[in-house]
Structure formats: structure tokens, C-alpha cells
């Protein structure tokens, strides 16, 4: 209310979760499998639809506001920083000829940004969902929203990400991960049964410098792998043009070995192919409660990302190694794009506090950085937190609004365990073109 004025009953509140990817890293843009879960850390947006002909985006985490016409052509503007993400989403929605309503949007986040927990996808999805909410309510086609937001990120912001992040933020389900086939978008929910263990998110506090260029470099290497393999298959008379394999994740390891003489390319392909298999196996372990086996797969995944795909770096390796020294930790790996950001660990319930102290201490000693730790629950995808009548003025229930101030209450079940808060001080860290 302080930011935009007007009565509280006209305010609608939306939430989009961040995500952890349990396993299946750098497989999405290779047509492979991923196994992400939506988490209770996320991005909130309070909205007032005012019937005007503009949309204003403001963030409590960043200074300045950006206002764009509700029917005009939005174009990328580097000086708009993070606001290019909602602008890109708006542009993609307008291309689909929706008649949107003018509004004022205020965002805030308890999700650490630029930390590999999908802050970009959360920002995109919460924006798409809220802009369309007066028109379609909660019956939006969520897979369509995910592909639209990915298009905004690829084409407007200019980051060549895969579909995983947008898909899980749109489609997440409480207590389940999603096994997603990124070649077909076929998916199934996989109950996450961790028994006596729990997931701890570990933020290395290392910003992903060079993350985007390295990410694009890996993508290009994988495309090259597929080209070389298919060329080999054609030369051997085993395939019709344009090639036998449509995705690197589908190539048998022996075939990759046969055609990829370049050692670096072979290592990239080996990661993608073996990671795909691990992901499928993990999707069998989790519902069965085979936690130790799942932990083993996490460790193998990290090793493959470190040695073959080379996207971990000193900080992620240090935090994973230090976690695994603790005997109550049965698995740990980086999550997301890599090059810094977050890792996850599977730690015995009731021993999490005992785990944090030595890991923080030795991580700090090795890197000079102060790590942050979080536990959180697995939650549903993007949603309106307070049901409001479609086409109506907004939230009717005053209970939904924070009595102590002007902001709706943060209803995150997330618990930050240690480390200084990021949200209060830091900006969102959305460099245009960064991998959130
Ligand atoms: C980032 C991208 C995803 C995916 C992961 C790596 O999070 O946005 O599409 O490629 O990296 O698995």
C-alpha cells in the first residue's frame, strides 16, 4: 500500500516457487530426463489491477520501477535490469493476443537470487500467471505458461536455458518431484520419500561469474557431439539424413565412444548419457524409499559434472566434499547450472545442526566464503495465494493481509538455518542475461 496507495482489498497476492533439481543436470537441452522439485522459497507478487493502460513493475529487492504500456511493444533495455524478465513475459503474452488489464505489480523474494534455485523462472512464471489470472483464473494451461516463459528467457532476455526450470515452477506438486522427458515434455510425478533423511540446500555464496558464457559453451559442445555422431552414423550407412539421433541423451555410450575422438567432446557426451541413466534410476529409488542408493547417485552425478562436464568449480566441490565427510550425510551434489550457486545434501533428520557447524567451518577455511543453509518443503507450482473472484476486484478476505504493515505475510515454510540473510539487503542480482 505504501508503494502504490489504494485499499488493501484490491490487492491480489501470487507466489512462484524456486526449485532444486534432485538429479538430471545439463540434460534438459540434450533431450534428456530431469528430476526437479519446487521449493517453499520463492517470489511473491502483490498486484492491483487498476484498469489503466500501463503495467508497472516494482521490486522490494531492487530500486526503481519500470512502467510499460499494456498494449505496446516492449523491447529489451539493459538499464531495466531484472525488469526485462517480466517485460519479456508480457511481450510473449501479448503476441498471443490476450487483452490484458493494466496493473501495478510489487515483487519480493525469499529465494536467494543468482544462486541456481531458478529465481529467473520464478519471476517469469509469477508474472505470466498474475497477468493472465483475471482472464483465466487458475485454469491456465501450465505447460503452455512454462513454454511461453522459456521463450521469453531465450528470445527476449537472451539466455539459452532449457525447459526444466519453467516446467517445474509451473507444474510443481507438494511432496513430489517431476520426472520430465525434455524431448517430449512427457512427465510423471515421483513421490519423494526420504525416510530418516532430509534435504539441506547449501548456498556456496559464490556468484556465478562467467556462468552464462560457460553454459552456452557447454550447449554448443553438446550440439557438436550430436553432429559428429550423426555424421559418423551416416558415413557408416547406418542413418538417413539428417541423422539417426535427435538428442544426445538418447545416444548409447558405445556409439559416442566410437565417433567422438576428441577427448573433451567425449567427456561431455559421457556426462549427458550417464546422467540420463542415473536420473531414471533415481526416479525409481525415491518412491521406494531407497535413500542410500539415491544418495550414491547424487555423488556420482556430482563427480560426473566435476570431471566430465567441468561445471562445478572450487566452491561447489568444496561444499560437497565437506558435506560427505559427515557420516550422517548420504549424498550431496551441485544443483542447477553450476559454476557457483547451490548444492544439496541428504542429511539424517535430527542431525542437521550437527552437520552445519563442521561443514561451514571447513568450507570457510577452504574458500574464505560464508555459506548459507536452508531446509524447505516441496510445494505446489505457481499460484494465487488468496482465492479471489475472477473478474472481481481482488482479495476479499482481509485476513490475507499482514496486520503489521503493508505487506501480505510471507507464508514460506522455509527455514533458513545459518548464514546472513540475503533478501533484506542484497538486490535480486538479475543481471540481464544471467542464469537465475
Ligand atoms: C539452468 C538452466 C536449466 C538447466 C540447468 C542445468 O538452471 O536454466 O534449463 O539446463 O541449468 O541442468
PDB file of C-alpha atoms in Angstrom, residues 198-203 319 322-323 326 329 345 347-348 350-364 370-375 415-419:
ATOM      1  CA  UNK A 198      16.155 -34.581   4.767  1.00  0.00           C
ATOM      2  CA  UNK A 199      17.376 -32.294   2.043  1.00  0.00           C
ATOM      3  CA  UNK A 200      19.567 -29.374   3.008  1.00  0.00           C
ATOM      4  CA  UNK A 201      20.208 -26.623   0.462  1.00  0.00           C
ATOM      5  CA  UNK A 202      23.721 -25.224   0.684  1.00  0.00           C
ATOM      6  CA  UNK A 203      24.464 -21.872  -0.903  1.00  0.00           C
ATOM      7  CA  UNK A 319      30.993 -27.791  -0.049  1.00  0.00           C
ATOM      8  CA  UNK A 322      32.924 -31.278   3.238  1.00  0.00           C
ATOM      9  CA  UNK A 323      29.303 -32.468   3.458  1.00  0.00           C
ATOM     10  CA  UNK A 326      29.881 -36.028   7.815  1.00  0.00           C
ATOM     11  CA  UNK A 329      25.201 -37.337   5.079  1.00  0.00           C
ATOM     12  CA  UNK A 345      22.849 -32.654   0.691  1.00  0.00           C
ATOM     13  CA  UNK A 347      21.347 -35.449   5.854  1.00  0.00           C
ATOM     14  CA  UNK A 348      19.989 -37.585   8.667  1.00  0.00           C
ATOM     15  CA  UNK A 350      17.753 -34.589  13.725  1.00  0.00           C
ATOM     16  CA  UNK A 351      21.451 -34.231  12.911  1.00  0.00           C
ATOM     17  CA  UNK A 352      21.213 -31.203  10.660  1.00  0.00           C
ATOM     18  CA  UNK A 353      22.535 -28.761  13.274  1.00  0.00           C
ATOM     19  CA  UNK A 354      25.425 -31.105  13.966  1.00  0.00           C
ATOM     20  CA  UNK A 355      26.113 -31.213  10.214  1.00  0.00           C
ATOM     21  CA  UNK A 356      26.145 -27.439   9.689  1.00  0.00           C
ATOM     22  CA  UNK A 357      28.921 -26.492  12.066  1.00  0.00           C
ATOM     23  CA  UNK A 358      31.799 -28.554  10.626  1.00  0.00           C
ATOM     24  CA  UNK A 359      30.700 -28.019   7.026  1.00  0.00           C
ATOM     25  CA  UNK A 360      30.548 -24.223   7.472  1.00  0.00           C
ATOM     26  CA  UNK A 361      33.844 -24.161   9.281  1.00  0.00           C
ATOM     27  CA  UNK A 362      35.805 -26.179   6.779  1.00  0.00           C
ATOM     28  CA  UNK A 363      34.118 -24.586   3.782  1.00  0.00           C
ATOM     29  CA  UNK A 364      35.006 -21.139   5.127  1.00  0.00           C
ATOM     30  CA  UNK A 370      30.401 -17.743   4.328  1.00  0.00           C
ATOM     31  CA  UNK A 371      27.924 -20.400   3.204  1.00  0.00           C
ATOM     32  CA  UNK A 372      24.151 -20.235   3.747  1.00  0.00           C
ATOM     33  CA  UNK A 373      21.971 -23.240   4.516  1.00  0.00           C
ATOM     34  CA  UNK A 374      18.244 -23.774   4.116  1.00  0.00           C
ATOM     35  CA  UNK A 375      15.755 -26.526   4.661  1.00  0.00           C
ATOM     36  CA  UNK A 415      13.638 -22.281   7.447  1.00  0.00           C
ATOM     37  CA  UNK A 416      16.912 -20.532   6.947  1.00  0.00           C
ATOM     38  CA  UNK A 417      19.363 -22.391   9.078  1.00  0.00           C
ATOM     39  CA  UNK A 418      22.508 -20.360   9.114  1.00  0.00           C
ATOM     40  CA  UNK A 419      24.309 -17.567   7.346  1.00  0.00           C
TER      41      UNK A 419
END
